[in-house]
Structures are given as C-alpha cells and as structure tokens.
Short mmCIF file of C-alpha atoms and ligand atoms in Angstrom, two decimals:
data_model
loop_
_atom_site.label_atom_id
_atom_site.label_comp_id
_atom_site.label_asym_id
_atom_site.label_seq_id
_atom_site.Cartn_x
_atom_site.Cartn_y
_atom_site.Cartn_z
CA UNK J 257 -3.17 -9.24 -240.00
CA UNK J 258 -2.75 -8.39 -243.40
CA UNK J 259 -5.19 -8.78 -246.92
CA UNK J 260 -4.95 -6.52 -249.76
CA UNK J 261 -8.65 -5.50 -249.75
CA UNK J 262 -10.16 -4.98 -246.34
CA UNK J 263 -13.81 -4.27 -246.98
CA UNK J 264 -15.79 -2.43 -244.62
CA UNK J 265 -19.61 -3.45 -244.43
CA UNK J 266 -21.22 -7.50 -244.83
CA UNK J 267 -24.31 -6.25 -247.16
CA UNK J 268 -24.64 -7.13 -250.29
CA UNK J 269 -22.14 -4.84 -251.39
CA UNK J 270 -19.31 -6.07 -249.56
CA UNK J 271 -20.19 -10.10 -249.66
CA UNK J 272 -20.41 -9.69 -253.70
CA UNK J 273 -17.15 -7.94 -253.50
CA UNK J 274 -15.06 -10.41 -251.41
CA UNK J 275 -16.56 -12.77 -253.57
CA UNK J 276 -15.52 -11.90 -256.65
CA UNK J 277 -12.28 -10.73 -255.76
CA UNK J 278 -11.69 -14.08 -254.31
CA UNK J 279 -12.27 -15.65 -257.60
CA UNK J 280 -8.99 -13.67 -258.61
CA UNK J 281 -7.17 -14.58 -256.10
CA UNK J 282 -7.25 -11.23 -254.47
CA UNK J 283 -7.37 -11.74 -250.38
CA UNK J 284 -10.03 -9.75 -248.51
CA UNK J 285 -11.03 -9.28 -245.20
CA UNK J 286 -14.66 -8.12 -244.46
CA UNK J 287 -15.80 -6.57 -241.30
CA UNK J 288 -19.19 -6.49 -240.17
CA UNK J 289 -20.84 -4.60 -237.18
CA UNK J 290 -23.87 -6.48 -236.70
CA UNK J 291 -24.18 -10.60 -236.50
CA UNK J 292 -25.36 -12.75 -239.82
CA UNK J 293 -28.64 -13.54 -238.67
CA UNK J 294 -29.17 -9.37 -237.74
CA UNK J 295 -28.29 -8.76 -241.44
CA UNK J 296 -30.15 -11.70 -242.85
CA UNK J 297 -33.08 -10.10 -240.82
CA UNK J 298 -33.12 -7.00 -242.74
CA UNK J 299 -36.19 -7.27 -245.57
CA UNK J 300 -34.78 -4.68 -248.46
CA UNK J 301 -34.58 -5.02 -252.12
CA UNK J 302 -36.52 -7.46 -254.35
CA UNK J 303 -36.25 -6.72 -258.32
CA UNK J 304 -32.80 -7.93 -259.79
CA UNK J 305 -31.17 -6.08 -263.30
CA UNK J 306 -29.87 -8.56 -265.20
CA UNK J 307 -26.68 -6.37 -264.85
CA UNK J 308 -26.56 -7.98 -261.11
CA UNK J 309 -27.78 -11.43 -261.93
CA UNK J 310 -24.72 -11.68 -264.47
CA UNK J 311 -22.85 -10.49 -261.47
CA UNK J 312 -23.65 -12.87 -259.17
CA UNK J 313 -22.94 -15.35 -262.17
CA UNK J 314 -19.57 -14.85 -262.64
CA UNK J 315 -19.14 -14.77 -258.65
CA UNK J 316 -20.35 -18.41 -258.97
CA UNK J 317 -23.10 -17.68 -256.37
CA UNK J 318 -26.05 -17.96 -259.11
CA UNK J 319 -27.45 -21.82 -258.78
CA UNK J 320 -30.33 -21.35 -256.38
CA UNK J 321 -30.80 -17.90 -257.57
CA UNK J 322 -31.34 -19.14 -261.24
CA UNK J 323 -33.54 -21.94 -260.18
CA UNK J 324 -35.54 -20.04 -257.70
CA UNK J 325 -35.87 -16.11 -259.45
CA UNK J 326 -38.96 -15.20 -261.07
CA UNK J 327 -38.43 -13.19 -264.46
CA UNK J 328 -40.37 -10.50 -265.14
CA UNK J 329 -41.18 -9.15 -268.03
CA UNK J 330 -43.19 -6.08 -267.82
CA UNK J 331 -45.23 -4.36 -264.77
CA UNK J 332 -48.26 -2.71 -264.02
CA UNK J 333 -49.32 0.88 -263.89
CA UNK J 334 -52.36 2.13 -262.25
CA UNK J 335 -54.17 5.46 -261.30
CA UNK J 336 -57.38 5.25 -259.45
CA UNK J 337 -58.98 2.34 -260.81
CA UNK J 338 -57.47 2.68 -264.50
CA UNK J 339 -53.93 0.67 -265.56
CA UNK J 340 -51.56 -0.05 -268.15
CA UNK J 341 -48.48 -2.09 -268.64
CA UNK J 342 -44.92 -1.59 -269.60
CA UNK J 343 -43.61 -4.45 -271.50
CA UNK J 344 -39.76 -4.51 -270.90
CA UNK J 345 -39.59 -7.35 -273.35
CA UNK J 346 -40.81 -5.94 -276.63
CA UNK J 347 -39.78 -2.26 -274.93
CA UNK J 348 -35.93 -3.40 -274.57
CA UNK J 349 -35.73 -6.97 -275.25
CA UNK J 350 -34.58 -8.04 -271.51
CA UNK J 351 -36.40 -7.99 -268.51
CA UNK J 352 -35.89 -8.46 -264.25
CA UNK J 353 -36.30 -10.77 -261.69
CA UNK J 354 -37.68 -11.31 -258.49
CA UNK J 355 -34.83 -12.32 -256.14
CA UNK J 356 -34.79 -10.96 -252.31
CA UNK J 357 -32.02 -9.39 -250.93
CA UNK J 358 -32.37 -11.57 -248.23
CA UNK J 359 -31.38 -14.57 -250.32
CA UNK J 360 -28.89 -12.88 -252.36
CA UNK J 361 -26.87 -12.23 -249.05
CA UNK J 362 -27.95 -15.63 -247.92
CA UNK J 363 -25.97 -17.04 -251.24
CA UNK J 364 -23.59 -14.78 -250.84
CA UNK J 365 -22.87 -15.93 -247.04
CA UNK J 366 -22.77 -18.81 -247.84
CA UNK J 367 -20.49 -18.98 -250.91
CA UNK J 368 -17.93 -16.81 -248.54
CA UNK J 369 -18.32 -19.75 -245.67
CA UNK J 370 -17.64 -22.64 -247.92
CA UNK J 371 -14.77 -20.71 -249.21
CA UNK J 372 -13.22 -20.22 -245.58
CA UNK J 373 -13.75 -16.69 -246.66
CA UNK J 374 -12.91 -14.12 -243.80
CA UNK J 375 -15.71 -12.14 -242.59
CA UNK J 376 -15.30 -10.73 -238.62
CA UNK J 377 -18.66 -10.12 -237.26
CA UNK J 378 -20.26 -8.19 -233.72
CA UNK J 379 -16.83 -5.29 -235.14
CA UNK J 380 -16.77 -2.28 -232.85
CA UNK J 381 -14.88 1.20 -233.81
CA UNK J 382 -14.05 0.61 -237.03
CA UNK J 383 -11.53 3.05 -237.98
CA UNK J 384 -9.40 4.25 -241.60
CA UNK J 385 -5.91 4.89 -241.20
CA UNK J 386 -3.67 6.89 -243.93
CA UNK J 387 -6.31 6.08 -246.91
CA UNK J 388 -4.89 9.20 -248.61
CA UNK J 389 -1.19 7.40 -247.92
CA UNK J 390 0.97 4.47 -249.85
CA UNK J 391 -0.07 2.38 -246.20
CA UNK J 392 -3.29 2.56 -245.24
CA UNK J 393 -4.90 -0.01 -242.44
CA UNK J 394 -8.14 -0.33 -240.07
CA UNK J 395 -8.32 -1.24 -236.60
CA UNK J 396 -11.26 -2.49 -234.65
CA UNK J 397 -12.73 -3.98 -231.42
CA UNK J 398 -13.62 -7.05 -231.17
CA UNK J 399 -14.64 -8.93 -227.46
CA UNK J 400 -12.88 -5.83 -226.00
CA UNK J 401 -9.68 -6.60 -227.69
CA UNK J 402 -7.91 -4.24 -230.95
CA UNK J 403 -7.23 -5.46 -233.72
CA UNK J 404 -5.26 -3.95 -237.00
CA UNK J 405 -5.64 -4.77 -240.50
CA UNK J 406 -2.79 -3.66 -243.19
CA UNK J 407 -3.99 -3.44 -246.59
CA UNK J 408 -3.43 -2.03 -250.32
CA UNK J 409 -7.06 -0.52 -250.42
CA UNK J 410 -9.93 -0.60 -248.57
CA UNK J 411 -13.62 -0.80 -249.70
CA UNK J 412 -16.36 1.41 -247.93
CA UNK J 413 -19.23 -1.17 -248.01
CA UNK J 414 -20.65 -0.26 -244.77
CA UNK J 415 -24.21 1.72 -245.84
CA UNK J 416 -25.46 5.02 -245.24
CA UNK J 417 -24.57 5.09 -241.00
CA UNK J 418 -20.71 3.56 -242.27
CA UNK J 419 -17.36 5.39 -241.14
CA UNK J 420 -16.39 4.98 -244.73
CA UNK J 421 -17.78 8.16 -245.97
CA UNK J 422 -17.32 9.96 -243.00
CA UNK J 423 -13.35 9.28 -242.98
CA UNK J 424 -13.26 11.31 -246.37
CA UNK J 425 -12.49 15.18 -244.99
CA UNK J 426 -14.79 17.60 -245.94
CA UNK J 427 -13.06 19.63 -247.74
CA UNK J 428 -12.49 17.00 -250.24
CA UNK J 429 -16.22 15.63 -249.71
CA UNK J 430 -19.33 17.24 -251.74
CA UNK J 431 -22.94 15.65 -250.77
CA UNK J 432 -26.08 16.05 -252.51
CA UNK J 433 -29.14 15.31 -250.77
CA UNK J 434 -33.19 15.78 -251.20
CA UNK J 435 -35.71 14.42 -248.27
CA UNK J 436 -39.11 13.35 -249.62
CA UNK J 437 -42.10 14.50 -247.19
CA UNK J 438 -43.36 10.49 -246.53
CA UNK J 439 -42.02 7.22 -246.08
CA UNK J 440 -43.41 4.14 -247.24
CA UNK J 441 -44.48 1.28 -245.37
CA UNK J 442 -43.92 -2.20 -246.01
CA UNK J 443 -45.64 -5.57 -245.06
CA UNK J 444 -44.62 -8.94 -245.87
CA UNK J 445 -46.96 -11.71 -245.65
CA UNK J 446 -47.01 -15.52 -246.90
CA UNK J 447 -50.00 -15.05 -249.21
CA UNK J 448 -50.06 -15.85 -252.71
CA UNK J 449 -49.03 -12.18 -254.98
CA UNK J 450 -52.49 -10.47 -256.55
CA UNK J 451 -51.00 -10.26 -260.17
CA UNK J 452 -47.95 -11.72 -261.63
CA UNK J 453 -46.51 -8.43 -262.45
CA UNK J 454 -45.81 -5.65 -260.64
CA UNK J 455 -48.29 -3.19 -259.64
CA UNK J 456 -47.54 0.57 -258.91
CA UNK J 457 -50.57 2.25 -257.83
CA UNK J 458 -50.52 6.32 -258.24
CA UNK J 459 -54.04 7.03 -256.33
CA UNK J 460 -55.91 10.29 -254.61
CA UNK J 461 -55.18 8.28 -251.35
CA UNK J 462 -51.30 8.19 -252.26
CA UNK J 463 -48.53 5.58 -253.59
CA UNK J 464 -48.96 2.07 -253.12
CA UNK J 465 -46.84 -1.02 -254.66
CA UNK J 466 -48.09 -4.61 -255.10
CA UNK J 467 -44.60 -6.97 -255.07
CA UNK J 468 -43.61 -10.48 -254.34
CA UNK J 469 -41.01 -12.69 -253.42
CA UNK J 470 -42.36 -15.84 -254.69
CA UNK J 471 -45.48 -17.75 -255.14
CA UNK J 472 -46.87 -17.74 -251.58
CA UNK J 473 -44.69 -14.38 -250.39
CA UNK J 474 -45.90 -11.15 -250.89
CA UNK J 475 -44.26 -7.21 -250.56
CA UNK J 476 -46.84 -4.84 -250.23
CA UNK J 477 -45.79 -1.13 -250.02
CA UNK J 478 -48.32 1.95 -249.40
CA UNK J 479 -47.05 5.87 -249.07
CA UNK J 480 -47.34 6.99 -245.59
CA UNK J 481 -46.72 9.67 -242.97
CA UNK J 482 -43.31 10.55 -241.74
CA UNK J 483 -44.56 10.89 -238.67
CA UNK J 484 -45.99 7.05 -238.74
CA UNK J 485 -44.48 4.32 -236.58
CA UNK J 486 -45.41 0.76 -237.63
CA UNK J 487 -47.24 -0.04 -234.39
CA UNK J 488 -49.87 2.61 -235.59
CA UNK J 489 -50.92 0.47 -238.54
CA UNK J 490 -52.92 -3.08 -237.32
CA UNK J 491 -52.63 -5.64 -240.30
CA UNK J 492 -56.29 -4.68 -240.86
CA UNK J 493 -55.97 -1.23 -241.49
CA UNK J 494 -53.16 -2.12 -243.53
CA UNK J 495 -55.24 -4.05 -245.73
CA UNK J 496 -58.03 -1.54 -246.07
CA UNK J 497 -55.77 1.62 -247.14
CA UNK J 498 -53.70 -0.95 -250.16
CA UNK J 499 -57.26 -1.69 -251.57
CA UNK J 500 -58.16 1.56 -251.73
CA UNK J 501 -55.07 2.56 -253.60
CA UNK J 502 -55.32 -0.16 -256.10
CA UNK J 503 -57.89 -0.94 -259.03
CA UNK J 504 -61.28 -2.87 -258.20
CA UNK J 505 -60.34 -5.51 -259.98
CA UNK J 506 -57.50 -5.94 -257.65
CA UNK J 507 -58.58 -5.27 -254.61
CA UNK J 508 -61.23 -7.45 -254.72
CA UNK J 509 -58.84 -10.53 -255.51
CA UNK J 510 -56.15 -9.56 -252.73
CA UNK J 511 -55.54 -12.53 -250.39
CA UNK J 512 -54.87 -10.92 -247.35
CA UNK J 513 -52.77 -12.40 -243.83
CA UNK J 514 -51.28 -11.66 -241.02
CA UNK J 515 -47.95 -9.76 -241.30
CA UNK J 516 -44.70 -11.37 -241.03
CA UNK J 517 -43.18 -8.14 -241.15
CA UNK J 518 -43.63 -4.78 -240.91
CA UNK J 519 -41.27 -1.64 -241.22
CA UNK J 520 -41.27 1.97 -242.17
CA UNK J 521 -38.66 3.52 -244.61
CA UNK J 522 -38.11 6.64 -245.50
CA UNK J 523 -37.36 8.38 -248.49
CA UNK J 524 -34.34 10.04 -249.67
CA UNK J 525 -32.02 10.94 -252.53
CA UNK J 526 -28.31 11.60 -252.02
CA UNK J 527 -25.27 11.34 -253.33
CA UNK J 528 -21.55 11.80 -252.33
CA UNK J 529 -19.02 12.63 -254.73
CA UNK J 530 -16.08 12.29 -255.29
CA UNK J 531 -16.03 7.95 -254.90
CA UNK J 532 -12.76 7.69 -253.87
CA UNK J 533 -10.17 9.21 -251.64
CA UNK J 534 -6.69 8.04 -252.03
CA UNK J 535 -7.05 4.08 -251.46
CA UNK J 536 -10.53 4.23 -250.10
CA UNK J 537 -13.37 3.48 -253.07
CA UNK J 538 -17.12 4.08 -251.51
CA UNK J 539 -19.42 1.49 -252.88
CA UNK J 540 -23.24 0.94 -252.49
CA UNK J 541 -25.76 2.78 -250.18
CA UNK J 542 -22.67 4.38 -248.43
CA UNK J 543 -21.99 6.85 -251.29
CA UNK J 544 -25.90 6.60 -252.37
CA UNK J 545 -29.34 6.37 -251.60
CA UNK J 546 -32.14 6.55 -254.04
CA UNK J 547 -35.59 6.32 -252.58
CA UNK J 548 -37.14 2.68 -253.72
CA UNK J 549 -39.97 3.67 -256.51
CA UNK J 550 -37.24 2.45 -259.04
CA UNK J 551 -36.29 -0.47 -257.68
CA UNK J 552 -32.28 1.04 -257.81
CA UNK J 553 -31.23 0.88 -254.80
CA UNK J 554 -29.62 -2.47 -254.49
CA UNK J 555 -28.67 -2.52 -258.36
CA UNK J 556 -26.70 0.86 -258.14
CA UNK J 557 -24.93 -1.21 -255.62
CA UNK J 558 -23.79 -4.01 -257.95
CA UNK J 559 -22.65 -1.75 -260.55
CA UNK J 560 -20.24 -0.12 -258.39
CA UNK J 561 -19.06 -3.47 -257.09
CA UNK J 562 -18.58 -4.15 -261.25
CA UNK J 563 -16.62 -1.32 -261.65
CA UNK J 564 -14.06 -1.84 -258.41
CA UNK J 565 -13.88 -5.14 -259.01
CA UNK J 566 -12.59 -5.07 -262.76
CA UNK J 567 -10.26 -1.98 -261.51
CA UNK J 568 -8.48 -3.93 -258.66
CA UNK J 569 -8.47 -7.01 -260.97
CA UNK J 570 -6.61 -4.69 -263.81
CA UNK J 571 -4.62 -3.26 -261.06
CA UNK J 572 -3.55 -7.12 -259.39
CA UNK J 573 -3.09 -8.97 -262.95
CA UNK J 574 -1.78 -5.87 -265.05
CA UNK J 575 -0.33 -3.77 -262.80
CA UNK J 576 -2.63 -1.18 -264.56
CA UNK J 577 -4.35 1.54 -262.37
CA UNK J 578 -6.68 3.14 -265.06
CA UNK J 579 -9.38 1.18 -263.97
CA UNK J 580 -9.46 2.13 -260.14
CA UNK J 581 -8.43 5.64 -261.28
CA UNK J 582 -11.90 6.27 -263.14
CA UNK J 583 -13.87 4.29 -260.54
CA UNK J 584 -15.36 7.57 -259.05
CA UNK J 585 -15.74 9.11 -262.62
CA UNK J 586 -17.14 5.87 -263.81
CA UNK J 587 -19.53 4.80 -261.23
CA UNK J 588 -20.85 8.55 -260.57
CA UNK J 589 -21.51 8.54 -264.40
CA UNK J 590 -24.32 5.61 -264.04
CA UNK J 591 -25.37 6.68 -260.78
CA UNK J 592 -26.86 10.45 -261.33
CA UNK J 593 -29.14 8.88 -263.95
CA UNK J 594 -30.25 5.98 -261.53
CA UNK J 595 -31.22 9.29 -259.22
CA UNK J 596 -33.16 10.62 -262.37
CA UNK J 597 -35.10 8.25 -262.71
CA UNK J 598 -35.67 6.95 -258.82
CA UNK J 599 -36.43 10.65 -258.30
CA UNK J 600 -38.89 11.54 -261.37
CA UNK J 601 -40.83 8.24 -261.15
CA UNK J 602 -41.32 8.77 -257.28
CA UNK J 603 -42.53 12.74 -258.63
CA UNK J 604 -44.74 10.74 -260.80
CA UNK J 605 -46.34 8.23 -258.82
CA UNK J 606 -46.58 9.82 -255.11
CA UNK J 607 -48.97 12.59 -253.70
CA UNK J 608 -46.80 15.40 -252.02
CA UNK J 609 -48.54 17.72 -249.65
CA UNK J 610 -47.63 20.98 -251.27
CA UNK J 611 -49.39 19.85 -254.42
CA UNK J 612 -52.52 22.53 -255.98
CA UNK J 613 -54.79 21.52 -258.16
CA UNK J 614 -52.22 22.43 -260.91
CA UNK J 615 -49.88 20.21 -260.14
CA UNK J 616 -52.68 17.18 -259.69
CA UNK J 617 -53.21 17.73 -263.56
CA UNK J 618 -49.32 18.24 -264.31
CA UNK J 619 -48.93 14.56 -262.92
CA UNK J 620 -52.26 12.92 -264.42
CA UNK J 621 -50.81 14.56 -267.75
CA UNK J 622 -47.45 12.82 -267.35
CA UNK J 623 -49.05 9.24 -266.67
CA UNK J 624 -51.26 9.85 -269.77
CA UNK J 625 -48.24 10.38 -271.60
CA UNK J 626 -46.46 7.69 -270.44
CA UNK J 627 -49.94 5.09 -270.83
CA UNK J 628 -50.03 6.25 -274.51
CA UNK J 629 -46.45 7.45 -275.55
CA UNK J 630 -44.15 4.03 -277.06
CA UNK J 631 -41.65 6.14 -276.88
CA UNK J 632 -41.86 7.17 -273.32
CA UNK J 633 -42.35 3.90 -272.07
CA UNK J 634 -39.78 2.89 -273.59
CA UNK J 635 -37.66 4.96 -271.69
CA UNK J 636 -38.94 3.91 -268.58
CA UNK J 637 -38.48 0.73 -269.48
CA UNK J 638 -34.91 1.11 -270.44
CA UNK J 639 -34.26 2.47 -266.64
CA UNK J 640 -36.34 0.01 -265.14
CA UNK J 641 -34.66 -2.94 -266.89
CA UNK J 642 -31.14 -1.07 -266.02
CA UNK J 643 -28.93 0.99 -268.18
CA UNK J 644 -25.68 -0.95 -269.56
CA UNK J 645 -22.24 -0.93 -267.31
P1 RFL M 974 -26.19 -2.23 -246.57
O1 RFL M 974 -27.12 -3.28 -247.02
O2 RFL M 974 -26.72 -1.13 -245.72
O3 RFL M 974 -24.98 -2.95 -245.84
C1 RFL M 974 -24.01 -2.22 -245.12
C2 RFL M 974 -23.45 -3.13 -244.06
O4 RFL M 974 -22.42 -2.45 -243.36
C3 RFL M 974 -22.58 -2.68 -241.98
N1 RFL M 974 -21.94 -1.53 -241.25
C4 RFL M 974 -20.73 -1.62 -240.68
N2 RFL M 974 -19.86 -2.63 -240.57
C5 RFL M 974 -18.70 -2.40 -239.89
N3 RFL M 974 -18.41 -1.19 -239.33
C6 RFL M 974 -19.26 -0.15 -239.41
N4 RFL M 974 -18.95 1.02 -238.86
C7 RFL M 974 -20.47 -0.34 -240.11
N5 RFL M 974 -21.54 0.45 -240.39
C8 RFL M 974 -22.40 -0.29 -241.08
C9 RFL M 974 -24.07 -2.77 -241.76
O5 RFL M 974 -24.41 -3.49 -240.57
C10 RFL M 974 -24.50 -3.50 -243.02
O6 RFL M 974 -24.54 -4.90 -242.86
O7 RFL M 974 -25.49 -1.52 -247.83
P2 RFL M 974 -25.04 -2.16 -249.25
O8 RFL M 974 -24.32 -3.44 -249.07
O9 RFL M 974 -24.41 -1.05 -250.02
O10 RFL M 974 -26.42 -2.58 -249.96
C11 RFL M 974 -27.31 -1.60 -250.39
C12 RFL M 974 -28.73 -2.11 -250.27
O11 RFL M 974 -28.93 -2.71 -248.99
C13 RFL M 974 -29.72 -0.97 -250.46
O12 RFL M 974 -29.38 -0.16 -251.58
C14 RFL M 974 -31.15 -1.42 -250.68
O13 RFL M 974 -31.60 -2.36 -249.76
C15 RFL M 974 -32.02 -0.16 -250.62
N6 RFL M 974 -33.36 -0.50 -250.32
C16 RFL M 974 -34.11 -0.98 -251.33
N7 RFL M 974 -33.57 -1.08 -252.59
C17 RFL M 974 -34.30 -1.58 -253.58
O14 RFL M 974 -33.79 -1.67 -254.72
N8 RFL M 974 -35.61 -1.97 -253.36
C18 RFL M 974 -36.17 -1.91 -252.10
O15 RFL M 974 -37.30 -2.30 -251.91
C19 RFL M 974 -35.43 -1.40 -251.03
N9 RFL M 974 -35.95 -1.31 -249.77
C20 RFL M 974 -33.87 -0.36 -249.00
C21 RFL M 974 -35.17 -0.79 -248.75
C22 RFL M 974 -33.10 0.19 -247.97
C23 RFL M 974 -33.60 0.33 -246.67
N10 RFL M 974 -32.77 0.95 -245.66
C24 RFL M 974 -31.38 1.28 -245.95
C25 RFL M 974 -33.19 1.40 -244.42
C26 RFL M 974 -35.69 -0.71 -247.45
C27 RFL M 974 -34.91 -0.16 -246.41
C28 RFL M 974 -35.54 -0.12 -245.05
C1 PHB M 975 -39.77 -4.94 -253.27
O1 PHB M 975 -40.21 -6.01 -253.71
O2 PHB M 975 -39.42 -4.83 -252.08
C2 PHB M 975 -39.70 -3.76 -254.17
C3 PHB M 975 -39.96 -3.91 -255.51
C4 PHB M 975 -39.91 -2.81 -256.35
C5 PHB M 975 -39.59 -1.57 -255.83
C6 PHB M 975 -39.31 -1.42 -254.49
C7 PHB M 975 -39.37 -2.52 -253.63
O3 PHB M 975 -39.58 -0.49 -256.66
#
C-alpha cells in the first residue's frame, strides 16, 4: 500500500490530522492498536481552546460540537471555604468550552467513516522504517498477516506508550520529565454539575475539581494517593472527601450518584525534543504530557496538529518545506509555556507531602495574589483561554 501520510495513533491527534489533510487532498493512512469502541471508552479531556474548536471547524467536523458545547466564560477558585472567579471574558475577551474528548473523537470517527477514510484498527508491531531516509515506510500485523505501508512522512500520533518516539535514537532524542507525588481521581456520574463554572478547589485535605460534560453529566476530580487503586474508593467515600474539599455553599448543593466511571491518573510533566526526526513529526501526548490542572493536555495536541498540518499543506500545494522544517522549533515554542503553566497552577493548587509550614503560607500568598491581582489573573486567564498559534 501506499499514502503520503501514514499516521500512527487513532486519538484525537491522529483522527484531526487525517481529517484535515483529507480536506487537501493529501491521502493518509491511520493505524490504530486498540478497536473504536476501546478508544471511545477512554474518558480524558473536557475544556476546548477556541484554538481547537476553530480546528475542528475548518476540518468540517464542528456541527454537533457547535450545537452541543457549553461556553464558558470564567471559572471558579476556591481555598477552604473562600472563592473567587476568573472572568476570561472581560480578562481576554474569549473564553472555552465544554466538549468531551469522547465526542470530539466520536465526530472525528465519524467524519473519517463517511469519508471512506482509512483507519486499520486491532494493528500489532507497528514499526518505522528509514524515517531519517528519502523512503521511509511502516509495517504491521494485522490477523497474523504483515503488512507495509510506503509513505512521504509519517505522523507519530500514537500517545505516550507509541513506537513513534521510541524509533527516534537516543542520541538524537533529549527528554524532560518531572513526576508529581499523587494522582488524581476521577468520577463521572449523570447528575446535574454543582455550579455552571468550573470549580478548582485548593483545600488542607488536597486538590479537588468540580467539571461537567453537560447538563445532567458531571467530572469530578479529587487529589489522591499514588498508591490508590480505584476499587479502594466506594462512590460514598468519594462523595464525602469532594465535599470536604469544596466550599459549604457547595457541598451542601452537590447532587450526588452512582459512578459511571471511575479511574486514577497520574501526574506528570515531560517533554521530548527535538519534534521531528527526518520524515517522522511527533504530535500530541507522544512528544508531551502535562499533568491536567490546566486543562492542556488535549489542546497542546491540536496545536501541533495546526502546525503539521499547514507544513505538509505548504509542502503538497507549494512545494515549500519551511513549514515542516520549523515544525519542531514551532510547536516546542508553544509547548514549554503550556508546561509553565500546567506545572505552576498544579504547584498552586495541590498539597505536596514535603510541604512545611513555610511553604503552606508561600502558596496561600500566591492565591491571595492571584484573588486580588487584575493583572495576575489576567495572566492566568490568558493561559487558560490558550495562547495564540
Ligand atoms: P492518545 O489519546 O493517547 O491517542 C494515541 C492513540 O494511539 C494508539 N497507539 C497506537 N496505535 C498503533 N500502534 C501503536 N504502537 C500504538 N500505541 C498507541 C492508542 O491506542 C491511542 O488510541 O493521544 P493523542 O491523540 O495525542 O491525544 C492526547 C490526549 O488524549 C491527551 O493529551 C489528553 O487526554 C490528556 N488528558 C487530559 N487532558 C486534558 O486536557 N484534560 C483532562 O482532563 C485529561 N485527562 C488525560 C486525562 C490523559 C490521560 N491518560 C493519557 C492516561 C486522563 C487520562 C487518564
Ligand atoms: C475535565 O472535565 O475532565 C477536566 C476539566 C478541566 C481540567 C481537567 C479535566 O483542568
């Protein structure tokens, strides 16, 4: 078989990117190890940058997203039982939305499927060939039988556990990494959200986040041990530990339910560098991982898929490489300030077990400043809402 962009990985990452490229006219191919249903499964990301909503836009994938997204316009920020909003609105004059990654890789499934676009699923041994040469291709198993895939590039969609990164050598490969000392653990339940906005909770108990996926759908996150597994929290004493990380005034409104699901996740910061290695390009959680307090996860994603897909569309149409030339420069540049802030608002907001009495007042000091500083909401704000492509 041959496509010009095989793209390793069906996440969000790799669907948006077939997608758009098929726009073009560009041919993909897009391999993915699990089945659709196992990645539909997956409960992930749920606060949008407009920066990805334009995205999925111009991949013509945005109808039930538009009609369905909730936009927000500010959130909530508590300690103990006091709070205080950001207003992205008056702060930056745009805003989020609330739009799962489930459905956002439901969309983008299904755009790909009416478009007879070609995604392999159930792919075993999914292996690089010559990305450093003029002829690079991939092989694979599928049903026992190998298969072989000659392209002009190849796009590492395929997450954190992908070959992708792992095919770049090591002398060529730098990582950064930092490992938080807690996870968080989420539970989804179909019961109407406690507040419109937002809430993240900084209490003595630890981090906790109040989020939504619509009206009768709610996220709820709370800081918890790494040595945790989800079967030692019962819905109840799920329940119990949120309200006592969020204001009275909350807690005593939260419609609780029985769990629909229930995971762990832990927490990490990394990043790989360079982006690129001959005709590979790394996009998404398989060059980086922010841990979620920012919400930047899934939106660092998108603006990598922005920047390969305008530098293989300058590349097919122009015969103009600049474009995939500074993808690594380019992406990398936006990227190390999406750490920043993932990193210093997860300082801010989380209780680390090393922390004196000093550093308690350090941190009630910098969400003091932040409740009565314009300015430094304002830059929150302007990393919340997403800083420009
Ligand atoms: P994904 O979503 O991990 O998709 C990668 C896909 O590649 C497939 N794959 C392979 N396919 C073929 N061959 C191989 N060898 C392969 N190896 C892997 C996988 O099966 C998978 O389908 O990466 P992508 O597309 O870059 O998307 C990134 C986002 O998923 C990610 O950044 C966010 O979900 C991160 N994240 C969150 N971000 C947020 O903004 N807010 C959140 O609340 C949030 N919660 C989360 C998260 C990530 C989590 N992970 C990774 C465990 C919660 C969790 C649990
Ligand atoms: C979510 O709704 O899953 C969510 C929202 C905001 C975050 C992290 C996760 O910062």
């Amino acid at each position: 078989m041959r496509t010009q962009v095989a793209i390793i990985g069906g996440g969000p990452s790799g669907l948006l990117l077939s997608q758009l490229l098929h726009q073009k006219g560009i041919d993909t191919v897009v391999l993915e190890r699990k089945t659709k249903d196992y990645v539909l499964g997956r409960i992930r990301a749920g606060i949008l940058e407009t920066g990805f909503v334009d995205l999925m836009r111009e991949a013509g994938v945005s109808d039930r997203m538009d009609k369905e997204c909730f936009v927000h316009d500010g959130t909530v920020i508590s300690f103990g039982d006091t709070e205080f909003s950001i207003n992205f609105k008056d702060l930056t004059g745009s805003h989020v939305v609330v739009y799962g990654q489930t459905e956002v890789t439901r969309d983008l499934y299904d755009a790909r499927e009416a478009m007879d676009g070609k995604i392999v699923f159930n792919t075993d041994n999914v292996t690089i060939h010559g990305a450093d040469t003029d002829t690079p291709f991939v092989t694979y198993t599928t049903d026992g039988a190998e298969h072989r895939i000659d392209c002009d590039y190849i796009a590492g969609c395929d997450g954190f556990h992908g070959v992708s990164r792992q095919t770049i050598p090591l002398t060529v490969r730098r990582e950064y990494e930092k490992l938080y000392p807690f996870g968080w653990l989420g539970v989804l339940s179909e019961t109407p959200p406690v507040h419109e906005e937002l809430i993240y909770a900084c209490s003595d108990r630890g981090f906790a986040l109040c989020s939504m996926r619509n009206e009768n759908l709610s996220r709820y996150y709370i800081q918890c041990s790494l040595s945790d597994s989800p079967e030692d929290w019962t819905d109840a004493a799920f329940w119990t530990e949120l309200k006592r990380r969020i204001p009275a005034k909350y807690a005593e409104k939260l419609v609780t339910g029985p769990s629909i699901e229930k995971s762990i996740a832990p927490l990490r910061s990394f990043v790989t560098e360079p982006m690129r290695w001959g005709r590979l390009f790394l996009c998404g959680d398989a060059a980086h991982i922010v841990p979620p307090t920012g919400a930047k996860g899934l939106n660092t994603a998108a603006s990598d898929i922005h920047y390969l897909y305008n530098g293989l569309v300058q590349f097919y149409e122009e015969a103009d490489r600049e474009g995939i030339d500074r993808y690594s420069e380019k992406a990398l540049a936006r990227i190390w300030k999406a750490e920043r802030f993932s990193w210093s608002t997860t300082n801010l907001l989380h209780r680390f077990p090393y922390q004196n009495e000093f550093d308690l007042k350090m941190q009630r000091a910098d969400i003091d400043f932040l409740r009565d500083n314009r300015e430094a909401q304002s830059v929150f704000a302007q990393n919340y809402v997403g800083l420009p492509y």
